[in-house]
JSON list of C-alpha atoms in Angstrom, two decimals:
[
{"chain": "Y", "resi": 168, "resn": "MET", "atom": "CA", "xyz": [-103.63, -132.84, -182.17]},
{"chain": "Y", "resi": 169, "resn": "LYS", "atom": "CA", "xyz": [-101.79, -132.75, -178.58]},
{"chain": "Y", "resi": 170, "resn": "ILE", "atom": "CA", "xyz": [-104.32, -132.47, -175.19]},
{"chain": "Y", "resi": 171, "resn": "ILE", "atom": "CA", "xyz": [-102.65, -131.20, -172.12]},
{"chain": "Y", "resi": 172, "resn": "VAL", "atom": "CA", "xyz": [-104.73, -132.63, -169.02]},
{"chain": "Y", "resi": 173, "resn": "ILE", "atom": "CA", "xyz": [-104.33, -130.25, -165.84]},
{"chain": "Y", "resi": 174, "resn": "GLY", "atom": "CA", "xyz": [-104.47, -132.55, -162.88]},
{"chain": "Y", "resi": 175, "resn": "GLY", "atom": "CA", "xyz": [-103.86, -136.11, -162.22]},
{"chain": "Y", "resi": 176, "resn": "GLY", "atom": "CA", "xyz": [-106.80, -137.08, -160.17]},
{"chain": "Y", "resi": 177, "resn": "ILE", "atom": "CA", "xyz": [-109.68, -139.33, -160.82]},
{"chain": "Y", "resi": 178, "resn": "GLY", "atom": "CA", "xyz": [-111.31, -137.01, -163.48]},
{"chain": "Y", "resi": 179, "resn": "GLY", "atom": "CA", "xyz": [-107.89, -136.05, -165.25]},
{"chain": "Y", "resi": 180, "resn": "LEU", "atom": "CA", "xyz": [-106.94, -139.88, -165.44]},
{"chain": "Y", "resi": 181, "resn": "SER", "atom": "CA", "xyz": [-110.30, -140.62, -166.93]},
{"chain": "Y", "resi": 182, "resn": "ALA", "atom": "CA", "xyz": [-110.21, -138.11, -169.41]},
{"chain": "Y", "resi": 183, "resn": "ALA", "atom": "CA", "xyz": [-106.48, -138.94, -170.58]},
{"chain": "Y", "resi": 184, "resn": "LEU", "atom": "CA", "xyz": [-107.70, -142.42, -170.82]},
{"chain": "Y", "resi": 185, "resn": "ALA", "atom": "CA", "xyz": [-110.89, -141.25, -173.10]},
{"chain": "Y", "resi": 186, "resn": "LEU", "atom": "CA", "xyz": [-109.19, -139.15, -175.26]},
{"chain": "Y", "resi": 187, "resn": "ARG", "atom": "CA", "xyz": [-106.34, -141.98, -175.84]},
{"chain": "Y", "resi": 188, "resn": "ALA", "atom": "CA", "xyz": [-108.97, -144.29, -176.87]},
{"chain": "Y", "resi": 189, "resn": "HIS", "atom": "CA", "xyz": [-109.41, -141.92, -179.66]},
{"chain": "Y", "resi": 190, "resn": "ASP", "atom": "CA", "xyz": [-105.77, -141.84, -180.56]},
{"chain": "Y", "resi": 191, "resn": "ILE", "atom": "CA", "xyz": [-105.18, -138.00, -179.03]},
{"chain": "Y", "resi": 192, "resn": "ASP", "atom": "CA", "xyz": [-101.86, -137.44, -177.79]},
{"chain": "Y", "resi": 193, "resn": "VAL", "atom": "CA", "xyz": [-102.30, -136.82, -174.19]},
{"chain": "Y", "resi": 194, "resn": "VAL", "atom": "CA", "xyz": [-100.06, -135.22, -171.40]},
{"chain": "Y", "resi": 195, "resn": "VAL", "atom": "CA", "xyz": [-101.19, -135.17, -167.91]},
{"chain": "Y", "resi": 196, "resn": "LEU", "atom": "CA", "xyz": [-99.63, -132.40, -165.70]},
{"chain": "Y", "resi": 197, "resn": "GLU", "atom": "CA", "xyz": [-100.13, -132.87, -161.83]},
{"chain": "Y", "resi": 198, "resn": "GLN", "atom": "CA", "xyz": [-98.19, -130.61, -159.19]},
{"chain": "Y", "resi": 199, "resn": "ALA", "atom": "CA", "xyz": [-98.09, -133.34, -156.82]},
{"chain": "Y", "resi": 200, "resn": "PRO", "atom": "CA", "xyz": [-94.57, -135.31, -156.65]},
{"chain": "Y", "resi": 201, "resn": "GLU", "atom": "CA", "xyz": [-96.60, -138.47, -157.07]},
{"chain": "Y", "resi": 202, "resn": "LEU", "atom": "CA", "xyz": [-100.04, -139.41, -157.34]},
{"chain": "Y", "resi": 203, "resn": "ARG", "atom": "CA", "xyz": [-101.77, -139.88, -153.98]},
{"chain": "Y", "resi": 204, "resn": "GLU", "atom": "CA", "xyz": [-105.48, -139.57, -153.73]},
{"chain": "Y", "resi": 205, "resn": "VAL", "atom": "CA", "xyz": [-106.77, -139.01, -150.02]},
{"chain": "Y", "resi": 206, "resn": "GLY", "atom": "CA", "xyz": [-110.23, -139.82, -148.75]},
{"chain": "Y", "resi": 207, "resn": "ALA", "atom": "CA", "xyz": [-112.55, -142.66, -148.50]},
{"chain": "Y", "resi": 208, "resn": "GLY", "atom": "CA", "xyz": [-113.90, -144.84, -150.81]},
{"chain": "Y", "resi": 209, "resn": "VAL", "atom": "CA", "xyz": [-116.41, -144.39, -153.67]},
{"chain": "Y", "resi": 210, "resn": "GLN", "atom": "CA", "xyz": [-119.37, -145.91, -155.03]},
{"chain": "Y", "resi": 211, "resn": "ILE", "atom": "CA", "xyz": [-119.06, -146.52, -159.06]},
{"chain": "Y", "resi": 212, "resn": "ALA", "atom": "CA", "xyz": [-122.55, -147.04, -160.28]},
{"chain": "Y", "resi": 213, "resn": "ALA", "atom": "CA", "xyz": [-123.44, -149.22, -163.16]},
{"chain": "Y", "resi": 214, "resn": "ASN", "atom": "CA", "xyz": [-123.32, -146.12, -165.67]},
{"chain": "Y", "resi": 215, "resn": "GLY", "atom": "CA", "xyz": [-119.60, -145.26, -164.42]},
{"chain": "Y", "resi": 216, "resn": "SER", "atom": "CA", "xyz": [-118.50, -148.74, -164.70]},
{"chain": "Y", "resi": 217, "resn": "ILE", "atom": "CA", "xyz": [-119.41, -149.06, -168.32]},
{"chain": "Y", "resi": 218, "resn": "VAL", "atom": "CA", "xyz": [-117.30, -145.94, -168.88]},
{"chain": "Y", "resi": 219, "resn": "LEU", "atom": "CA", "xyz": [-114.64, -147.56, -166.99]},
{"chain": "Y", "resi": 220, "resn": "ARG", "atom": "CA", "xyz": [-114.85, -150.88, -168.84]},
{"chain": "Y", "resi": 221, "resn": "ARG", "atom": "CA", "xyz": [-114.91, -149.07, -172.21]},
{"chain": "Y", "resi": 222, "resn": "LEU", "atom": "CA", "xyz": [-111.48, -147.54, -170.84]},
{"chain": "Y", "resi": 223, "resn": "GLY", "atom": "CA", "xyz": [-110.30, -150.67, -170.69]},
{"chain": "Y", "resi": 224, "resn": "VAL", "atom": "CA", "xyz": [-109.63, -150.78, -166.75]},
{"chain": "Y", "resi": 225, "resn": "GLU", "atom": "CA", "xyz": [-112.71, -152.50, -165.37]},
{"chain": "Y", "resi": 226, "resn": "GLU", "atom": "CA", "xyz": [-110.91, -155.94, -164.60]},
{"chain": "Y", "resi": 227, "resn": "GLN", "atom": "CA", "xyz": [-108.13, -153.92, -162.83]},
{"chain": "Y", "resi": 228, "resn": "LEU", "atom": "CA", "xyz": [-110.74, -152.17, -161.03]},
{"chain": "Y", "resi": 229, "resn": "ALA", "atom": "CA", "xyz": [-112.84, -155.51, -159.70]},
{"chain": "Y", "resi": 230, "resn": "ALA", "atom": "CA", "xyz": [-109.28, -156.82, -158.94]},
{"chain": "Y", "resi": 231, "resn": "VAL", "atom": "CA", "xyz": [-109.33, -153.83, -155.96]},
{"chain": "Y", "resi": 232, "resn": "ALA", "atom": "CA", "xyz": [-112.84, -152.98, -155.50]},
{"chain": "Y", "resi": 233, "resn": "CYS", "atom": "CA", "xyz": [-115.86, -155.11, -153.88]},
{"chain": "Y", "resi": 234, "resn": "LYS", "atom": "CA", "xyz": [-119.07, -155.44, -155.27]},
{"chain": "Y", "resi": 235, "resn": "PRO", "atom": "CA", "xyz": [-121.99, -154.89, -152.57]},
{"chain": "Y", "resi": 236, "resn": "MET", "atom": "CA", "xyz": [-124.70, -157.29, -152.46]},
{"chain": "Y", "resi": 237, "resn": "SER", "atom": "CA", "xyz": [-127.26, -155.04, -151.12]},
{"chain": "Y", "resi": 238, "resn": "TRP", "atom": "CA", "xyz": [-128.25, -151.82, -149.50]},
{"chain": "Y", "resi": 239, "resn": "THR", "atom": "CA", "xyz": [-130.00, -151.57, -146.25]},
{"chain": "Y", "resi": 240, "resn": "TYR", "atom": "CA", "xyz": [-131.11, -148.17, -144.65]},
{"chain": "Y", "resi": 241, "resn": "PHE", "atom": "CA", "xyz": [-131.64, -148.19, -140.73]},
{"chain": "Y", "resi": 242, "resn": "ASP", "atom": "CA", "xyz": [-133.67, -146.04, -138.75]},
{"chain": "Y", "resi": 243, "resn": "MET", "atom": "CA", "xyz": [-131.18, -143.73, -136.70]},
{"chain": "Y", "resi": 244, "resn": "GLU", "atom": "CA", "xyz": [-133.20, -144.07, -133.50]},
{"chain": "Y", "resi": 245, "resn": "SER", "atom": "CA", "xyz": [-134.12, -147.85, -133.33]},
{"chain": "Y", "resi": 246, "resn": "GLY", "atom": "CA", "xyz": [-131.58, -149.23, -135.38]},
{"chain": "Y", "resi": 247, "resn": "LYS", "atom": "CA", "xyz": [-133.98, -151.11, -137.27]},
{"chain": "Y", "resi": 248, "resn": "PRO", "atom": "CA", "xyz": [-133.82, -151.86, -140.75]},
{"chain": "Y", "resi": 249, "resn": "MET", "atom": "CA", "xyz": [-136.02, -149.72, -142.76]},
{"chain": "Y", "resi": 250, "resn": "VAL", "atom": "CA", "xyz": [-135.49, -150.73, -146.39]},
{"chain": "Y", "resi": 251, "resn": "THR", "atom": "CA", "xyz": [-133.17, -153.25, -147.96]},
{"chain": "Y", "resi": 252, "resn": "TRP", "atom": "CA", "xyz": [-132.52, -154.13, -151.88]},
{"chain": "Y", "resi": 253, "resn": "PRO", "atom": "CA", "xyz": [-130.31, -155.96, -153.75]},
{"chain": "Y", "resi": 254, "resn": "VAL", "atom": "CA", "xyz": [-127.66, -154.19, -155.77]},
{"chain": "Y", "resi": 255, "resn": "GLY", "atom": "CA", "xyz": [-125.44, -157.26, -156.67]},
{"chain": "Y", "resi": 256, "resn": "HIS", "atom": "CA", "xyz": [-126.15, -159.64, -159.32]},
{"chain": "Y", "resi": 257, "resn": "ASP", "atom": "CA", "xyz": [-129.66, -158.20, -159.80]},
{"chain": "Y", "resi": 258, "resn": "ALA", "atom": "CA", "xyz": [-128.34, -154.52, -160.53]},
{"chain": "Y", "resi": 259, "resn": "THR", "atom": "CA", "xyz": [-125.81, -155.94, -162.72]},
{"chain": "Y", "resi": 260, "resn": "GLU", "atom": "CA", "xyz": [-128.48, -157.53, -164.74]},
{"chain": "Y", "resi": 261, "resn": "ARG", "atom": "CA", "xyz": [-130.80, -154.87, -164.76]},
{"chain": "Y", "resi": 262, "resn": "TYR", "atom": "CA", "xyz": [-128.15, -151.95, -165.86]},
{"chain": "Y", "resi": 263, "resn": "GLY", "atom": "CA", "xyz": [-125.69, -153.97, -167.77]},
{"chain": "Y", "resi": 264, "resn": "ALA", "atom": "CA", "xyz": [-122.71, -153.61, -165.25]},
{"chain": "Y", "resi": 265, "resn": "PRO", "atom": "CA", "xyz": [-122.11, -154.16, -161.52]},
{"chain": "Y", "resi": 266, "resn": "LEU", "atom": "CA", "xyz": [-121.68, -151.42, -158.73]},
{"chain": "Y", "resi": 267, "resn": "TYR", "atom": "CA", "xyz": [-118.33, -151.27, -157.17]},
{"chain": "Y", "resi": 268, "resn": "ASN", "atom": "CA", "xyz": [-117.16, -149.81, -153.84]},
{"chain": "Y", "resi": 269, "resn": "VAL", "atom": "CA", "xyz": [-113.50, -148.65, -154.28]},
{"chain": "Y", "resi": 270, "resn": "HIS", "atom": "CA", "xyz": [-110.80, -146.77, -152.06]},
{"chain": "Y", "resi": 271, "resn": "ARG", "atom": "CA", "xyz": [-110.00, -143.66, -154.16]},
{"chain": "Y", "resi": 272, "resn": "ALA", "atom": "CA", "xyz": [-106.18, -144.39, -153.97]},
{"chain": "Y", "resi": 273, "resn": "ASP", "atom": "CA", "xyz": [-106.68, -147.77, -155.29]},
{"chain": "Y", "resi": 274, "resn": "LEU", "atom": "CA", "xyz": [-109.02, -146.13, -158.36]},
{"chain": "Y", "resi": 275, "resn": "VAL", "atom": "CA", "xyz": [-106.36, -143.59, -158.94]},
{"chain": "Y", "resi": 276, "resn": "ASN", "atom": "CA", "xyz": [-103.75, -146.20, -159.04]},
{"chain": "Y", "resi": 277, "resn": "VAL", "atom": "CA", "xyz": [-105.87, -148.28, -161.45]},
{"chain": "Y", "resi": 278, "resn": "LEU", "atom": "CA", "xyz": [-106.46, -145.34, -164.04]},
{"chain": "Y", "resi": 279, "resn": "ALA", "atom": "CA", "xyz": [-102.79, -144.07, -163.54]},
{"chain": "Y", "resi": 280, "resn": "ASP", "atom": "CA", "xyz": [-101.24, -147.56, -164.50]},
{"chain": "Y", "resi": 281, "resn": "ALA", "atom": "CA", "xyz": [-103.12, -147.89, -167.51]},
{"chain": "Y", "resi": 282, "resn": "LEU", "atom": "CA", "xyz": [-101.31, -144.33, -168.74]},
{"chain": "Y", "resi": 283, "resn": "PRO", "atom": "CA", "xyz": [-98.03, -144.74, -170.42]}
]
């Protein structure tokens, strides 16, 4: 069986890696002359990290991403912190994988580099 994936963004490349993990022949078609993802960063929660681990790219992701230690929300008027909670080691222990912050372009490169 051969599958054609239309689009070489985060979703298309992830789908291609998942299909290849099941020994399915995949071709990714992308209209852009080169893979470039524009935009800012993305947060990958533990459930996404587990998927990327199963796709075999978590180590490469960890090399280009950062793992936040906590989240803090601030009051917009006073600037004072309202609530802080840990998401570093505690969240990794609780959910079985870390939370990552990564730039979209770096994530696209990690996924694309994992494909032939």
